[in-house]
mmCIF file of C-alpha atoms and ligand atoms in Angstrom:
data_model
loop_
_atom_site.group_PDB
_atom_site.id
_atom_site.type_symbol
_atom_site.label_atom_id
_atom_site.label_comp_id
_atom_site.label_asym_id
_atom_site.label_seq_id
_atom_site.Cartn_x
_atom_site.Cartn_y
_atom_site.Cartn_z
ATOM 1 C CA UNK A 269 1.867 -25.800 -0.396
ATOM 2 C CA UNK A 270 4.190 -26.122 -3.374
ATOM 3 C CA UNK A 271 3.602 -24.650 -6.821
ATOM 4 C CA UNK A 272 3.027 -28.112 -8.344
ATOM 5 C CA UNK A 273 -0.037 -28.829 -6.181
ATOM 6 C CA UNK A 274 -1.762 -25.587 -7.111
ATOM 7 C CA UNK A 275 -4.550 -25.576 -9.672
ATOM 8 C CA UNK A 276 -3.241 -23.435 -12.560
ATOM 9 C CA UNK A 277 -5.667 -22.227 -15.232
ATOM 10 C CA UNK A 278 -3.645 -20.620 -17.966
ATOM 11 C CA UNK A 279 -4.934 -17.743 -20.016
ATOM 12 C CA UNK A 280 -5.672 -18.364 -23.691
ATOM 13 C CA UNK A 281 -5.226 -14.660 -24.489
ATOM 14 C CA UNK A 282 -1.818 -13.509 -23.194
ATOM 15 C CA UNK A 283 -1.376 -9.756 -22.916
ATOM 16 C CA UNK A 284 1.010 -7.847 -25.156
ATOM 17 C CA UNK A 285 4.390 -7.338 -23.414
ATOM 18 C CA UNK A 286 5.244 -3.736 -22.643
ATOM 19 C CA UNK A 287 8.600 -2.333 -23.722
ATOM 20 C CA UNK A 288 11.035 -2.730 -20.787
ATOM 21 C CA UNK A 289 12.231 0.835 -21.113
ATOM 22 C CA UNK A 290 8.697 2.145 -20.534
ATOM 23 C CA UNK A 291 7.582 0.069 -17.553
ATOM 24 C CA UNK A 292 7.268 2.845 -14.976
ATOM 25 C CA UNK A 293 5.694 1.706 -11.710
ATOM 26 C CA UNK A 294 2.407 -0.183 -11.459
ATOM 27 C CA UNK A 295 1.157 0.517 -14.999
ATOM 28 C CA UNK A 296 1.156 -3.065 -16.287
ATOM 29 C CA UNK A 297 0.020 -6.393 -14.897
ATOM 30 C CA UNK A 298 0.972 -9.954 -15.796
ATOM 31 C CA UNK A 299 -1.226 -12.656 -17.352
ATOM 32 C CA UNK A 300 -2.311 -14.417 -14.168
ATOM 33 C CA UNK A 301 -3.308 -13.895 -10.551
ATOM 34 C CA UNK A 302 -3.627 -16.091 -7.486
ATOM 35 C CA UNK A 303 -7.017 -16.253 -5.765
ATOM 36 C CA UNK A 304 -7.981 -17.986 -2.544
ATOM 37 C CA UNK A 305 -11.176 -17.572 -0.531
ATOM 38 C CA UNK A 306 -11.818 -17.669 3.194
ATOM 39 C CA UNK A 307 -15.296 -18.518 4.406
ATOM 40 C CA UNK A 308 -16.051 -18.766 8.134
ATOM 41 C CA UNK A 309 -16.275 -21.179 9.828
ATOM 42 C CA UNK A 310 -14.687 -23.606 7.319
ATOM 43 C CA UNK A 311 -11.582 -21.495 6.715
ATOM 44 C CA UNK A 312 -9.380 -21.188 3.649
ATOM 45 C CA UNK A 313 -10.209 -22.848 0.331
ATOM 46 C CA UNK A 314 -7.586 -23.994 -2.167
ATOM 47 C CA UNK A 315 -5.396 -21.392 -3.865
ATOM 48 C CA UNK A 316 -5.768 -21.185 -7.657
ATOM 49 C CA UNK A 317 -3.800 -19.458 -10.371
ATOM 50 C CA UNK A 318 -6.289 -17.992 -12.865
ATOM 51 C CA UNK A 319 -6.168 -15.541 -15.784
ATOM 52 C CA UNK A 320 -5.908 -11.910 -14.616
ATOM 53 C CA UNK A 321 -9.306 -10.240 -14.720
ATOM 54 C CA UNK A 322 -11.970 -8.282 -12.826
ATOM 55 C CA UNK A 323 -13.319 -9.504 -9.490
ATOM 56 C CA UNK A 324 -17.005 -9.900 -8.938
ATOM 57 C CA UNK A 325 -17.987 -8.376 -5.592
ATOM 58 C CA UNK A 326 -21.245 -7.855 -3.796
ATOM 59 C CA UNK A 327 -21.796 -4.076 -3.466
ATOM 60 C CA UNK A 328 -22.247 -4.616 0.275
ATOM 61 C CA UNK A 329 -18.785 -6.241 0.611
ATOM 62 C CA UNK A 330 -17.340 -4.729 3.782
ATOM 63 C CA UNK A 331 -13.941 -3.890 2.253
ATOM 64 C CA UNK A 332 -15.758 -1.349 0.085
ATOM 65 C CA UNK A 333 -17.459 0.366 3.028
ATOM 66 C CA UNK A 334 -15.179 0.037 6.021
ATOM 67 C CA UNK A 335 -11.737 -0.415 4.535
ATOM 68 C CA UNK A 336 -11.210 -3.945 5.802
ATOM 69 C CA UNK A 337 -8.340 -4.595 3.400
ATOM 70 C CA UNK A 338 -4.595 -5.233 3.681
ATOM 71 C CA UNK A 339 -1.812 -5.666 1.180
ATOM 72 C CA UNK A 340 1.889 -6.341 0.830
ATOM 73 C CA UNK A 341 4.478 -5.602 -1.844
ATOM 74 C CA UNK A 342 7.688 -7.404 -2.781
ATOM 75 C CA UNK A 343 9.848 -7.835 -5.849
ATOM 76 C CA UNK A 344 11.159 -10.710 -7.980
ATOM 77 C CA UNK A 345 14.498 -10.066 -9.709
ATOM 78 C CA UNK A 346 15.953 -11.553 -12.890
ATOM 79 C CA UNK A 347 19.440 -12.816 -11.986
ATOM 80 C CA UNK A 348 22.440 -12.439 -14.256
ATOM 81 C CA UNK A 349 22.247 -16.165 -15.044
ATOM 82 C CA UNK A 350 18.581 -15.788 -16.103
ATOM 83 C CA UNK A 351 17.039 -17.359 -13.010
ATOM 84 C CA UNK A 352 14.361 -15.502 -11.032
ATOM 85 C CA UNK A 353 14.580 -14.795 -7.284
ATOM 86 C CA UNK A 354 12.284 -13.175 -4.742
ATOM 87 C CA UNK A 355 13.915 -10.906 -2.142
ATOM 88 C CA UNK A 356 13.373 -11.888 1.512
ATOM 89 C CA UNK A 357 10.386 -14.079 0.837
ATOM 90 C CA UNK A 358 10.343 -15.623 4.317
ATOM 91 C CA UNK A 359 9.686 -12.171 5.682
ATOM 92 C CA UNK A 360 6.674 -11.858 3.400
ATOM 93 C CA UNK A 361 4.794 -15.136 2.637
ATOM 94 C CA UNK A 362 5.329 -18.092 0.302
ATOM 95 C CA UNK A 363 3.796 -17.582 -3.174
ATOM 96 C CA UNK A 364 3.256 -19.449 -6.487
ATOM 97 C CA UNK A 365 2.269 -16.805 -9.002
ATOM 98 C CA UNK A 366 5.821 -15.766 -9.822
ATOM 99 C CA UNK A 367 6.652 -19.157 -11.365
ATOM 100 C CA UNK A 368 3.589 -19.144 -13.639
ATOM 101 C CA UNK A 369 4.292 -15.632 -14.918
ATOM 102 C CA UNK A 370 8.101 -15.865 -14.764
ATOM 103 C CA UNK A 371 8.428 -14.784 -18.391
ATOM 104 C CA UNK A 372 7.015 -11.458 -17.242
ATOM 105 C CA UNK A 373 10.048 -10.768 -15.026
ATOM 106 C CA UNK A 374 11.909 -8.096 -17.006
ATOM 107 C CA UNK A 375 15.677 -8.235 -17.561
ATOM 108 C CA UNK A 376 16.716 -4.618 -18.093
ATOM 109 C CA UNK A 377 18.725 -2.818 -15.397
ATOM 110 C CA UNK A 378 16.683 -1.660 -12.382
ATOM 111 C CA UNK A 379 13.528 -3.506 -13.517
ATOM 112 C CA UNK A 380 11.674 -6.164 -11.494
ATOM 113 C CA UNK A 381 8.353 -7.927 -11.108
ATOM 114 C CA UNK A 382 6.449 -6.213 -8.307
ATOM 115 C CA UNK A 383 4.264 -8.750 -6.474
ATOM 116 C CA UNK A 384 1.170 -7.463 -4.717
ATOM 117 C CA UNK A 385 -0.732 -9.793 -2.364
ATOM 118 C CA UNK A 386 -4.057 -8.340 -1.153
ATOM 119 C CA UNK A 387 -6.743 -9.516 1.249
ATOM 120 C CA UNK A 388 -10.197 -7.951 1.237
ATOM 121 C CA UNK A 389 -13.327 -8.565 3.278
ATOM 122 C CA UNK A 390 -16.013 -9.755 0.849
ATOM 123 C CA UNK A 391 -18.918 -10.695 3.087
ATOM 124 C CA UNK A 392 -22.084 -8.850 2.054
ATOM 125 C CA UNK A 393 -23.196 -7.335 5.348
ATOM 126 C CA UNK A 394 -23.676 -3.678 6.304
ATOM 127 C CA UNK A 395 -22.913 -3.971 10.013
ATOM 128 C CA UNK A 396 -19.495 -2.992 11.344
ATOM 129 C CA UNK A 397 -17.757 -6.144 12.544
ATOM 130 C CA UNK A 398 -15.063 -8.497 11.255
ATOM 131 C CA UNK A 399 -16.293 -10.082 8.040
ATOM 132 C CA UNK A 400 -16.885 -13.827 7.807
ATOM 133 C CA UNK A 401 -15.689 -14.041 4.207
ATOM 134 C CA UNK A 402 -12.458 -12.856 2.606
ATOM 135 C CA UNK A 403 -10.741 -12.997 -0.734
ATOM 136 C CA UNK A 404 -6.964 -13.268 -0.844
ATOM 137 C CA UNK A 405 -5.407 -12.606 -4.229
ATOM 138 C CA UNK A 406 -1.987 -11.840 -5.671
ATOM 139 C CA UNK A 407 -1.344 -9.803 -8.775
ATOM 140 C CA UNK A 408 2.012 -8.903 -10.299
ATOM 141 C CA UNK A 409 3.260 -5.918 -12.240
ATOM 142 C CA UNK A 410 6.511 -5.613 -14.223
ATOM 143 C CA UNK A 411 8.126 -2.365 -13.066
ATOM 144 C CA UNK A 412 11.006 -0.116 -14.027
ATOM 145 C CA UNK A 413 13.123 1.946 -11.653
ATOM 146 C CA UNK A 414 10.735 3.639 -9.207
ATOM 147 C CA UNK A 415 12.216 7.012 -9.930
ATOM 148 C CA UNK A 416 13.172 7.175 -13.587
ATOM 149 C CA UNK A 417 16.884 7.986 -13.800
ATOM 150 C CA UNK A 418 18.103 5.835 -10.872
ATOM 151 C CA UNK A 419 18.720 7.401 -7.499
ATOM 152 C CA UNK A 420 17.058 10.698 -8.279
ATOM 153 C CA UNK A 421 16.891 12.734 -5.069
ATOM 154 C CA UNK A 422 13.376 13.724 -3.987
ATOM 155 C CA UNK A 423 11.948 16.887 -2.471
ATOM 156 C CA UNK A 424 9.915 16.301 0.663
ATOM 157 C CA UNK A 425 7.238 18.408 2.328
ATOM 158 C CA UNK A 426 7.296 18.286 6.156
ATOM 159 C CA UNK A 427 3.647 17.965 7.184
ATOM 160 C CA UNK A 428 2.900 19.568 10.545
ATOM 161 C CA UNK A 429 -0.916 19.368 10.594
ATOM 162 C CA UNK A 430 -2.350 16.161 9.192
ATOM 163 C CA UNK A 431 -1.046 12.758 10.206
ATOM 164 C CA UNK A 432 -0.728 9.377 8.527
ATOM 165 C CA UNK A 433 -0.941 7.027 11.481
ATOM 166 C CA UNK A 434 -1.179 7.217 15.223
ATOM 167 C CA UNK A 435 0.338 5.016 17.888
ATOM 168 C CA UNK A 436 -2.404 2.599 18.941
ATOM 169 C CA UNK A 437 -3.844 2.708 15.425
ATOM 170 C CA UNK A 438 -3.013 0.619 12.362
ATOM 171 C CA UNK A 439 0.074 2.401 11.021
ATOM 172 C CA UNK A 440 2.347 -0.562 11.747
ATOM 173 C CA UNK A 441 0.639 -2.758 9.141
ATOM 174 C CA UNK A 442 -0.037 -2.371 5.422
ATOM 175 C CA UNK A 443 -3.749 -1.699 5.910
ATOM 176 C CA UNK A 444 -5.431 0.015 2.951
ATOM 177 C CA UNK A 445 -7.005 2.586 5.282
ATOM 178 C CA UNK A 446 -3.578 4.115 6.114
ATOM 179 C CA UNK A 447 -3.079 5.046 2.491
ATOM 180 C CA UNK A 448 -6.556 6.548 2.174
ATOM 181 C CA UNK A 449 -5.605 8.790 5.123
ATOM 182 C CA UNK A 450 -2.443 9.976 3.354
ATOM 183 C CA UNK A 451 -3.649 10.723 -0.178
ATOM 184 C CA UNK A 452 -4.977 14.261 0.194
ATOM 185 C CA UNK A 453 -1.878 15.452 2.081
ATOM 186 C CA UNK A 454 0.351 13.834 -0.549
ATOM 187 C CA UNK A 455 -1.561 15.602 -3.286
ATOM 188 C CA UNK A 456 -1.318 18.958 -1.469
ATOM 189 C CA UNK A 457 2.470 18.449 -1.201
ATOM 190 C CA UNK A 458 2.654 17.747 -4.944
ATOM 191 C CA UNK A 459 0.736 20.968 -5.624
ATOM 192 C CA UNK A 460 3.465 22.778 -3.659
ATOM 193 C CA UNK A 461 6.105 21.170 -5.866
ATOM 194 C CA UNK A 462 7.190 18.347 -3.540
ATOM 195 C CA UNK A 463 7.370 14.627 -4.352
ATOM 196 C CA UNK A 464 6.367 13.130 -1.008
ATOM 197 C CA UNK A 465 5.423 13.961 2.570
ATOM 198 C CA UNK A 466 7.561 13.638 5.688
ATOM 199 C CA UNK A 467 5.117 12.450 8.337
ATOM 200 C CA UNK A 468 5.608 13.584 11.923
ATOM 201 C CA UNK A 469 4.301 11.781 14.994
ATOM 202 C CA UNK A 470 0.571 12.276 15.523
ATOM 203 C CA UNK A 471 0.759 13.363 19.178
ATOM 204 C CA UNK A 472 3.345 16.149 19.344
ATOM 205 C CA UNK A 473 3.995 16.746 15.640
ATOM 206 C CA UNK A 474 7.677 16.864 16.583
ATOM 207 C CA UNK A 475 9.310 13.589 15.568
ATOM 208 C CA UNK A 476 9.944 12.445 12.020
ATOM 209 C CA UNK A 477 8.313 9.058 11.360
ATOM 210 C CA UNK A 478 8.143 8.096 7.686
ATOM 211 C CA UNK A 479 8.674 9.644 4.289
ATOM 212 C CA UNK A 480 5.806 8.964 1.895
ATOM 213 C CA UNK A 481 5.400 5.194 2.057
ATOM 214 C CA UNK A 482 9.035 4.665 3.026
ATOM 215 C CA UNK A 483 10.947 4.319 6.256
ATOM 216 C CA UNK A 484 13.263 7.191 7.124
ATOM 217 C CA UNK A 485 16.995 7.379 7.857
ATOM 218 C CA UNK A 486 19.148 10.412 8.684
ATOM 219 C CA UNK A 487 22.912 10.609 9.070
ATOM 220 C CA UNK A 488 23.977 13.284 11.540
ATOM 221 C CA UNK A 489 27.717 13.424 12.073
ATOM 222 C CA UNK A 490 28.752 9.777 12.354
ATOM 223 C CA UNK A 491 25.402 8.517 13.594
ATOM 224 C CA UNK A 492 22.928 6.800 11.257
ATOM 225 C CA UNK A 493 19.502 7.184 12.842
ATOM 226 C CA UNK A 494 16.100 5.672 12.081
ATOM 227 C CA UNK A 495 12.937 6.170 14.165
ATOM 228 C CA UNK A 496 12.070 3.202 16.412
ATOM 229 C CA UNK A 497 9.081 0.970 15.594
ATOM 230 C CA UNK A 498 6.603 2.361 18.062
ATOM 231 C CA UNK A 499 3.299 1.209 16.552
ATOM 232 C CA UNK A 500 2.740 4.017 14.054
ATOM 233 C CA UNK A 501 5.631 3.082 11.741
ATOM 234 C CA UNK A 502 5.687 0.184 9.305
ATOM 235 C CA UNK A 503 8.426 -2.364 10.050
ATOM 236 C CA UNK A 504 9.879 -2.187 6.554
ATOM 237 C CA UNK A 505 11.907 -5.104 5.253
ATOM 238 C CA UNK A 506 14.163 -2.658 3.399
ATOM 239 C CA UNK A 507 14.619 -0.750 6.685
ATOM 240 C CA UNK A 508 15.712 -3.993 8.302
ATOM 241 C CA UNK A 509 18.082 -4.716 5.381
ATOM 242 C CA UNK A 510 19.657 -1.254 5.740
ATOM 243 C CA UNK A 511 20.103 -1.781 9.483
ATOM 244 C CA UNK A 512 21.755 -5.187 8.969
ATOM 245 C CA UNK A 513 24.100 -3.958 6.249
ATOM 246 C CA UNK A 514 25.021 -0.677 7.979
ATOM 247 C CA UNK A 515 25.780 -2.531 11.227
ATOM 248 C CA UNK A 516 27.905 -5.030 9.295
ATOM 249 C CA UNK A 517 29.844 -2.095 7.891
ATOM 250 C CA UNK A 518 30.558 -1.020 11.463
ATOM 251 C CA UNK A 519 28.535 2.198 11.204
ATOM 252 C CA UNK A 520 27.162 3.758 14.354
ATOM 253 C CA UNK A 521 23.457 2.901 13.868
ATOM 254 C CA UNK A 522 20.738 3.870 16.334
ATOM 255 C CA UNK A 523 16.974 3.404 16.411
ATOM 256 C CA UNK A 524 15.742 6.463 18.281
ATOM 257 C CA UNK A 525 13.282 9.317 17.761
ATOM 258 C CA UNK A 526 14.519 12.103 15.455
ATOM 259 C CA UNK A 527 12.955 15.478 16.189
ATOM 260 C CA UNK A 528 12.369 17.755 13.212
ATOM 261 C CA UNK A 529 14.213 20.388 15.253
ATOM 262 C CA UNK A 530 17.241 18.126 15.513
ATOM 263 C CA UNK A 531 17.346 17.895 11.709
ATOM 264 C CA UNK A 532 17.012 21.677 11.354
ATOM 265 C CA UNK A 533 19.676 22.296 14.039
ATOM 266 C CA UNK A 534 22.072 19.740 12.515
ATOM 267 C CA UNK A 535 21.592 21.369 9.140
ATOM 268 C CA UNK A 536 22.527 24.764 10.632
ATOM 269 C CA UNK A 537 25.577 23.263 12.328
ATOM 270 C CA UNK A 538 26.600 21.542 9.122
ATOM 271 C CA UNK A 539 26.385 18.046 10.652
ATOM 272 C CA UNK A 540 23.310 16.821 8.710
ATOM 273 C CA UNK A 541 24.997 14.679 6.095
ATOM 274 C CA UNK A 542 22.196 12.654 4.525
ATOM 275 C CA UNK A 543 18.488 11.911 4.720
ATOM 276 C CA UNK A 544 16.948 9.043 2.769
ATOM 277 C CA UNK A 545 13.835 6.905 2.596
ATOM 278 C CA UNK A 546 13.766 3.163 1.922
ATOM 279 C CA UNK A 547 11.168 0.637 0.786
ATOM 280 C CA UNK A 548 10.658 -2.234 -1.648
ATOM 281 C CA UNK A 549 9.432 -0.028 -4.499
ATOM 282 C CA UNK A 550 12.222 2.592 -4.566
ATOM 283 C CA UNK A 551 14.861 0.612 -2.565
ATOM 284 C CA UNK A 552 16.662 3.812 -1.415
ATOM 285 C CA UNK A 553 15.455 7.312 -2.147
ATOM 286 C CA UNK A 554 17.769 10.196 -1.261
ATOM 287 C CA UNK A 555 16.077 13.310 0.148
ATOM 288 C CA UNK A 556 17.499 16.449 -1.428
ATOM 289 C CA UNK A 557 15.269 19.008 0.201
ATOM 290 C CA UNK A 558 12.911 19.316 3.160
ATOM 291 C CA UNK A 559 10.323 22.056 2.760
ATOM 292 C CA UNK A 560 8.341 23.210 5.796
ATOM 293 C CA UNK A 561 6.186 26.075 7.046
ATOM 294 C CA UNK A 562 9.168 28.278 7.888
ATOM 295 C CA UNK A 563 11.473 27.625 5.017
ATOM 296 C CA UNK A 564 13.427 24.975 3.193
ATOM 297 C CA UNK A 565 16.505 22.964 3.934
ATOM 298 C CA UNK A 566 18.736 21.585 1.217
ATOM 299 C CA UNK A 567 20.624 18.395 2.101
ATOM 300 C CA UNK A 568 24.056 17.466 0.717
ATOM 301 C CA UNK A 569 23.839 20.257 -1.841
ATOM 302 C CA UNK A 570 20.699 18.682 -3.338
ATOM 303 C CA UNK A 571 22.497 15.519 -4.473
ATOM 304 C CA UNK A 572 22.187 11.887 -3.363
ATOM 305 C CA UNK A 573 24.782 11.276 -0.646
ATOM 306 C CA UNK A 574 27.512 8.611 -0.682
ATOM 307 C CA UNK A 575 25.852 6.454 1.981
ATOM 308 C CA UNK A 576 22.495 6.350 0.135
ATOM 309 C CA UNK A 577 24.365 5.503 -3.099
ATOM 310 C CA UNK A 578 26.393 2.757 -1.459
ATOM 311 C CA UNK A 579 23.348 1.197 0.236
ATOM 312 C CA UNK A 580 21.385 1.302 -3.031
ATOM 313 C CA UNK A 581 24.269 -0.366 -4.843
ATOM 314 C CA UNK A 582 24.779 -3.005 -2.160
ATOM 315 C CA UNK A 583 21.102 -3.968 -1.813
ATOM 316 C CA UNK A 584 20.492 -4.087 -5.571
ATOM 317 C CA UNK A 585 23.724 -6.101 -6.076
ATOM 318 C CA UNK A 586 22.255 -8.738 -3.731
ATOM 319 C CA UNK A 587 18.791 -8.563 -5.349
ATOM 320 C CA UNK A 588 20.090 -9.082 -8.898
ATOM 321 C CA UNK A 589 22.598 -11.751 -7.877
ATOM 322 C CA UNK A 590 25.617 -9.600 -8.806
ATOM 323 C CA UNK A 591 27.240 -10.458 -5.462
ATOM 324 C CA UNK A 592 26.963 -13.457 -3.153
ATOM 325 C CA UNK A 593 23.730 -13.500 -1.125
ATOM 326 C CA UNK A 594 25.512 -13.740 2.219
ATOM 327 C CA UNK A 595 22.374 -13.027 4.255
ATOM 328 C CA UNK A 596 20.316 -15.712 2.475
ATOM 329 C CA UNK A 597 17.700 -13.174 1.381
ATOM 330 C CA UNK A 598 16.905 -14.613 -2.063
ATOM 331 C CA UNK A 599 14.443 -17.420 -2.812
ATOM 332 C CA UNK A 600 14.848 -18.836 -6.297
ATOM 333 C CA UNK A 601 11.566 -19.571 -8.042
ATOM 334 C CA UNK A 602 13.065 -20.565 -11.391
HETATM 335 C C1 LIG B 811 5.609 -0.694 2.464
HETATM 336 C C2 LIG B 811 5.941 0.456 3.346
HETATM 337 C C3 LIG B 811 7.263 0.719 3.780
HETATM 338 C C4 LIG B 811 8.440 -0.057 3.283
HETATM 339 O O1 LIG B 811 8.393 -1.400 3.649
HETATM 340 P P1 LIG B 811 9.244 -2.490 2.834
HETATM 341 O O2 LIG B 811 8.934 -3.761 3.546
HETATM 342 O O3 LIG B 811 10.658 -2.080 2.923
HETATM 343 O O4 LIG B 811 8.740 -2.456 1.427
HETATM 344 C C5 LIG B 811 7.470 1.747 4.678
HETATM 345 N N1 LIG B 811 6.445 2.516 5.116
HETATM 346 C C6 LIG B 811 5.174 2.309 4.715
HETATM 347 C C7 LIG B 811 4.095 3.176 5.250
HETATM 348 C C8 LIG B 811 4.886 1.275 3.809
HETATM 349 O O5 LIG B 811 3.637 1.095 3.392
#
């Protein structure tokens, strides 16, 4: 499947372009979307690029009732020479929309085109079983820096009661239902003055798993630690990039459980150097404060640490083509 063989129906009413300094995250969409339908038993139809617009769904479509829906998220970056490249495409899936809407890829520092593939069950049937009909579509949104002001450290609420995902469940994939399960807790944390939630494991409520919708890293002494992928944690592509780069730098990197108590103890001992989250949207997000039932813990004096800064710089240098792509993570689409 190459872009040239795809049926492309261009819009006759292009949208006004937002100002690049006011992009924010997820507020705007581009002119087109990709749609492709699956109907059992025939299988997938042809992908099409069509003007962006509402979907028509049967009210009984099972995605609307039972959450049979999945998504992904990746970014396309404008290179210094003007070309456009997707980051680690092979680890996502091959796409064609980015070429059609390449003029929508912003050029200002820290901006990108966020690409959102989605699959939803569309069969009109009220029974609970895998649907026989699906719609796959891709939309794209020009975005600014996830946190306005660059690597702004975030304040995180440590959640000890409700859980995001449980081992044996669907936490390891980007299933829409996981996010439904996290929204109320996230909102409660915001009411308390925190930006995101630190999720603990669902069984013992002892081990740190993810931060918001990001994977988690902590640096204690000389060890850089991230929780292992045990079924309840998403295997983030940014997490994998951090692991590759940190190992190349010769850092002592381990994938092992991190107990909340270990973080609190290390903080007391003065060995907790940094905590940060990572994901496609924010790249790296330094954690300045962990608030929990019994108090609050300020990390690195409330500032982004040197390791988080250096990883952010290194990953974004690769993404924007400011340094050689030695890992082969970019796919040029223009
Ligand atoms: C998307 C996501 C991540 C980050 O994954 P990337 O592939 O790096 O974008 C981490 N945790 C959760 C729960 C996610 O949804």
